[in-house]
mmCIF file of C-alpha atoms in Angstrom:
data_model
loop_
_atom_site.group_PDB
_atom_site.id
_atom_site.type_symbol
_atom_site.label_atom_id
_atom_site.label_comp_id
_atom_site.label_asym_id
_atom_site.label_seq_id
_atom_site.Cartn_x
_atom_site.Cartn_y
_atom_site.Cartn_z
ATOM 1 C CA LEU T 1 103.406 133.130 101.816
ATOM 2 C CA THR T 2 100.688 135.836 100.473
ATOM 3 C CA PHE T 3 99.281 135.666 97.390
ATOM 4 C CA LEU T 4 97.372 138.520 95.066
ATOM 5 C CA LEU T 5 94.860 137.785 92.268
ATOM 6 C CA HIS T 6 96.094 140.379 89.380
ATOM 7 C CA ARG T 7 92.958 140.022 87.257
ATOM 8 C CA GLY T 8 89.122 141.681 86.382
ATOM 9 C CA PRO T 9 88.780 145.363 87.550
ATOM 10 C CA THR T 10 90.064 145.385 90.513
ATOM 11 C CA ARG T 11 93.699 144.277 89.550
ATOM 12 C CA ALA T 12 96.534 146.148 90.597
ATOM 13 C CA GLY T 13 97.468 149.428 88.702
ATOM 14 C CA LEU T 14 100.970 150.344 90.004
ATOM 15 C CA PRO T 15 104.003 148.304 90.372
ATOM 16 C CA ARG T 16 104.016 148.565 94.591
ATOM 17 C CA ASP T 17 100.330 147.278 94.479
ATOM 18 C CA LEU T 18 101.966 143.941 92.726
ATOM 19 C CA CYS T 19 105.150 143.899 95.346
ATOM 20 C CA ARG T 20 102.373 143.816 98.314
ATOM 21 C CA ALA T 21 102.339 139.841 98.226
ATOM 22 C CA ASP T 22 104.547 137.147 98.003
ATOM 23 C CA ILE T 23 102.769 135.497 94.783
ATOM 24 C CA VAL T 24 100.996 137.175 92.038
ATOM 25 C CA ILE T 25 98.308 134.547 90.537
ATOM 26 C CA THR T 26 96.873 136.111 86.976
ATOM 27 C CA THR T 27 96.197 135.014 83.378
ATOM 28 C CA TYR T 28 97.690 134.784 80.499
ATOM 29 C CA ASP T 29 95.838 137.244 78.863
ATOM 30 C CA THR T 30 95.717 140.060 81.533
ATOM 31 C CA LEU T 31 99.301 139.497 81.983
ATOM 32 C CA THR T 32 99.322 140.823 77.872
ATOM 33 C CA LEU T 33 96.971 143.140 78.509
ATOM 34 C CA ASP T 34 99.072 144.719 81.376
ATOM 35 C CA ARG T 35 102.596 144.227 79.709
ATOM 36 C CA ALA T 36 103.918 147.412 81.043
ATOM 37 C CA LEU T 37 102.673 146.997 84.637
ATOM 38 C CA MET T 38 104.415 143.539 84.969
ATOM 39 C CA GLU T 39 108.000 144.816 83.127
ATOM 40 C CA SER T 40 107.977 147.279 86.061
ATOM 41 C CA VAL T 41 108.739 144.556 88.621
ATOM 42 C CA MET T 42 111.857 142.689 88.758
ATOM 43 C CA TRP T 43 110.474 138.762 89.443
ATOM 44 C CA GLN T 44 112.329 136.154 91.338
ATOM 45 C CA TRP T 45 110.463 133.359 89.746
ATOM 46 C CA ILE T 46 108.015 133.177 86.885
ATOM 47 C CA ILE T 47 105.789 130.127 86.923
ATOM 48 C CA LEU T 48 103.884 129.444 83.646
ATOM 49 C CA ASP T 49 101.055 126.716 84.325
ATOM 50 C CA GLU T 50 99.584 125.271 81.046
ATOM 51 C CA ALA T 51 102.846 126.239 79.343
ATOM 52 C CA GLN T 52 101.866 125.135 75.990
ATOM 53 C CA ALA T 53 99.718 128.470 75.772
ATOM 54 C CA VAL T 54 102.751 130.044 75.165
ATOM 55 C CA ARG T 55 104.600 127.539 72.979
ATOM 56 C CA ASN T 56 104.058 129.571 69.557
ATOM 57 C CA PRO T 57 106.659 132.429 69.797
ATOM 58 C CA ASP T 58 104.837 134.541 67.361
ATOM 59 C CA THR T 59 101.748 135.346 69.609
ATOM 60 C CA ALA T 60 101.859 138.605 72.041
ATOM 61 C CA ARG T 61 101.687 136.318 74.959
ATOM 62 C CA ARG T 62 104.513 134.923 74.146
ATOM 63 C CA ARG T 63 106.445 137.774 73.557
ATOM 64 C CA ALA T 64 104.903 139.606 76.458
ATOM 65 C CA ILE T 65 106.455 136.683 78.709
ATOM 66 C CA GLU T 66 109.868 137.041 76.929
ATOM 67 C CA HIS T 67 110.297 140.648 78.172
ATOM 68 C CA ILE T 68 109.190 140.321 81.827
ATOM 69 C CA PRO T 69 112.353 140.560 83.806
ATOM 70 C CA ARG T 70 112.984 137.670 86.002
ATOM 71 C CA HIS T 71 115.675 135.647 87.688
ATOM 72 C CA ARG T 72 114.265 132.329 86.849
ATOM 73 C CA LEU T 73 111.288 131.041 84.939
ATOM 74 C CA VAL T 74 109.812 127.387 84.898
ATOM 75 C CA PRO T 75 107.204 126.444 82.251
ATOM 76 C CA MET T 76 104.761 123.363 83.471
ATOM 77 C CA THR T 77 103.093 121.284 81.310
ATOM 78 C CA GLY T 78 100.729 118.248 81.218
ATOM 79 C CA THR T 79 101.145 118.340 77.293
ATOM 80 C CA PRO T 80 103.916 116.980 75.560
ATOM 81 C CA VAL T 81 106.207 120.013 73.965
ATOM 82 C CA GLU T 82 107.633 117.837 71.177
ATOM 83 C CA THR T 83 104.750 118.678 69.085
ATOM 84 C CA THR T 84 107.505 120.307 66.740
ATOM 85 C CA LEU T 85 110.800 121.064 67.695
ATOM 86 C CA ARG T 86 110.070 124.702 67.264
ATOM 87 C CA ASP T 87 107.413 124.573 70.377
ATOM 88 C CA LEU T 88 110.560 123.217 72.156
ATOM 89 C CA TRP T 89 112.835 125.894 71.342
ATOM 90 C CA SER T 90 109.674 128.776 72.422
ATOM 91 C CA LEU T 91 109.617 127.296 76.282
ATOM 92 C CA MET T 92 113.685 126.765 76.016
ATOM 93 C CA ASP T 93 114.027 130.130 75.228
ATOM 94 C CA LEU T 94 111.812 131.275 77.917
ATOM 95 C CA THR T 95 113.771 129.099 80.639
ATOM 96 C CA ILE T 96 117.128 130.003 79.659
ATOM 97 C CA PRO T 97 117.486 132.751 76.851
ATOM 98 C CA GLY T 98 119.724 132.261 73.835
ATOM 99 C CA LEU T 99 120.739 128.255 74.943
ATOM 100 C CA LEU T 100 119.168 127.408 71.677
ATOM 101 C CA GLY T 101 120.437 130.444 69.582
ATOM 102 C CA PRO T 102 118.128 132.555 67.035
ATOM 103 C CA LEU T 103 115.264 130.826 66.183
ATOM 104 C CA ASP T 104 116.207 130.612 62.276
ATOM 105 C CA GLU T 105 119.478 129.462 63.368
ATOM 106 C CA PHE T 106 117.965 127.031 65.380
ATOM 107 C CA GLU T 107 115.222 125.592 62.547
ATOM 108 C CA ALA T 108 118.411 125.329 60.003
ATOM 109 C CA ARG T 109 120.359 123.040 62.523
ATOM 110 C CA PHE T 110 117.534 121.036 64.015
ATOM 111 C CA ASN T 111 115.119 119.069 61.289
ATOM 112 C CA ASP T 112 111.811 119.019 62.877
ATOM 113 C CA ASP T 113 111.733 114.770 63.107
ATOM 114 C CA VAL T 114 113.260 112.412 64.947
ATOM 115 C CA SER T 115 116.499 112.461 63.926
ATOM 116 C CA GLY T 116 116.633 116.397 64.927
ATOM 117 C CA ALA T 117 115.218 115.665 68.280
ATOM 118 C CA GLY T 118 117.478 112.935 68.978
ATOM 119 C CA ALA T 119 120.463 115.650 68.172
ATOM 120 C CA LEU T 120 118.367 118.182 70.385
ATOM 121 C CA SER T 121 117.899 115.833 73.355
ATOM 122 C CA SER T 122 122.200 116.100 74.198
ATOM 123 C CA ILE T 123 120.962 119.771 75.372
ATOM 124 C CA VAL T 124 118.038 120.241 76.786
ATOM 125 C CA GLY T 125 117.795 116.485 78.126
ATOM 126 C CA GLY T 126 119.077 117.289 81.620
ATOM 127 C CA LEU T 127 117.077 120.628 82.051
ATOM 128 C CA ILE T 128 113.228 118.978 81.602
ATOM 129 C CA LEU T 129 112.090 117.307 84.285
ATOM 130 C CA ARG T 130 108.987 114.747 82.980
ATOM 131 C CA ARG T 131 107.160 111.732 83.916
ATOM 132 C CA LYS T 132 106.628 109.045 81.656
ATOM 133 C CA VAL T 133 103.642 106.805 81.315
ATOM 134 C CA GLU T 134 105.379 103.586 82.768
ATOM 135 C CA ASP T 135 106.252 105.728 85.932
ATOM 136 C CA VAL T 136 102.759 106.347 86.533
ATOM 137 C CA ALA T 137 101.072 103.192 85.361
ATOM 138 C CA ARG T 138 100.986 101.374 88.481
ATOM 139 C CA ASP T 139 98.468 104.243 89.934
ATOM 140 C CA LEU T 140 96.137 104.195 86.734
ATOM 141 C CA PRO T 141 93.163 101.873 86.425
ATOM 142 C CA GLU T 142 92.938 99.476 83.754
ATOM 143 C CA ARG T 143 92.022 101.035 80.366
ATOM 144 C CA VAL T 144 88.537 100.648 79.288
ATOM 145 C CA ASP T 145 87.671 100.768 75.615
ATOM 146 C CA ILE T 146 83.722 100.904 74.060
ATOM 147 C CA ASP T 147 83.138 101.335 70.672
ATOM 148 C CA LEU T 148 80.138 103.225 70.102
ATOM 149 C CA PRO T 149 79.218 102.890 66.597
ATOM 150 C CA VAL T 150 77.859 106.166 65.146
ATOM 151 C CA ASN T 151 75.732 106.300 61.785
ATOM 152 C CA THR T 152 76.089 109.654 59.440
ATOM 153 C CA ASP T 153 75.006 110.493 56.614
ATOM 154 C CA GLU T 154 76.779 111.548 53.087
ATOM 155 C CA GLY T 155 77.026 115.237 53.861
ATOM 156 C CA PHE T 156 78.773 114.606 57.095
ATOM 157 C CA HIS T 157 81.741 112.555 55.252
ATOM 158 C CA LEU T 158 81.908 114.788 52.599
ATOM 159 C CA ALA T 159 82.123 118.037 54.972
ATOM 160 C CA TYR T 160 84.330 115.813 57.132
ATOM 161 C CA ALA T 161 87.014 115.362 54.192
ATOM 162 C CA ASP T 162 87.112 118.707 53.228
ATOM 163 C CA LEU T 163 87.475 119.897 56.744
ATOM 164 C CA ARG T 164 90.547 117.539 56.687
ATOM 165 C CA GLN T 165 91.631 118.751 53.690
ATOM 166 C CA ARG T 166 91.771 122.186 54.399
ATOM 167 C CA VAL T 167 93.947 121.886 57.714
ATOM 168 C CA LEU T 168 96.250 119.671 55.650
ATOM 169 C CA GLU T 169 96.743 122.654 53.532
ATOM 170 C CA LYS T 170 96.850 125.320 55.587
ATOM 171 C CA TYR T 171 99.066 123.673 58.047
ATOM 172 C CA PRO T 172 101.623 121.263 55.753
ATOM 173 C CA LYS T 173 104.303 120.952 58.942
ATOM 174 C CA ALA T 174 101.480 119.709 61.604
ATOM 175 C CA GLY T 175 98.519 119.252 59.684
ATOM 176 C CA HIS T 176 98.082 116.011 60.947
ATOM 177 C CA LEU T 177 98.121 116.987 64.191
ATOM 178 C CA VAL T 178 95.879 120.250 64.014
ATOM 179 C CA ALA T 179 93.265 117.508 61.923
ATOM 180 C CA VAL T 180 92.963 115.517 65.055
ATOM 181 C CA ASN T 181 91.446 118.451 66.940
ATOM 182 C CA GLN T 182 89.505 120.123 64.324
ATOM 183 C CA LEU T 183 87.890 116.715 63.425
ATOM 184 C CA SER T 184 87.392 115.765 66.875
ATOM 185 C CA MET T 185 85.833 118.593 67.464
ATOM 186 C CA TYR T 186 83.609 118.509 64.419
ATOM 187 C CA CYS T 187 82.080 115.502 65.427
ATOM 188 C CA ALA T 188 80.941 116.699 68.706
ATOM 189 C CA HIS T 189 79.397 119.405 66.756
ATOM 190 C CA HIS T 190 79.282 120.146 63.418
ATOM 191 C CA ALA T 191 78.775 124.132 64.102
ATOM 192 C CA PHE T 192 82.199 124.329 65.386
ATOM 193 C CA ALA T 193 83.738 124.006 61.923
ATOM 194 C CA ASP T 194 80.657 125.631 60.264
ATOM 195 C CA ARG T 195 81.122 128.587 62.404
ATOM 196 C CA ASN T 196 84.882 128.809 62.555
ATOM 197 C CA GLY T 197 86.446 126.706 60.223
ATOM 198 C CA VAL T 198 90.277 126.102 60.183
ATOM 199 C CA ALA T 199 90.530 129.558 62.504
ATOM 200 C CA ILE T 200 89.419 127.013 65.388
ATOM 201 C CA ALA T 201 92.782 125.959 65.538
ATOM 202 C CA GLU T 202 94.305 129.174 65.743
ATOM 203 C CA ALA T 203 92.676 130.271 68.992
#
């Protein structure tokens, strides 16, 4: 199979240029910029690597992919898509448009909790191919935990608590999950939070 790397200043400018290769490889941001060009080709397959990048249905990249004509689409991700049922809806609606209905009806029908996920599994369970930890556990080395105590001052503790509270207030549904990411970055270096605050989570 031949392939074309579509990115940067030398990327294809016409639909026929995209059709010169069997496979076109691009980035989400390039695809969003070249949405009109991508929409001018009927694609046999669209494979979304790191598909968690388009799990938010309100982003420009997600909307761009939604409108690209194709016969089949497969999202692939190493990140669990069950963070929220909204994320799962987003990827499933790209894969089989309309399967789970409009987003507002979906959210009214399925609670974003364990019971809602259980009810949804009967619909999408057979469509998701996944590997569980127990499936690959034999190939993994033994886990080694090393505790490294870090001494911090009172200012750090106060800033940490403040950042956590702001995240929980801004993201009432997924606040705890967002906070884990935010606080990990803050612990790596406080400049991340000082410069960007909660906005890092929206990048």
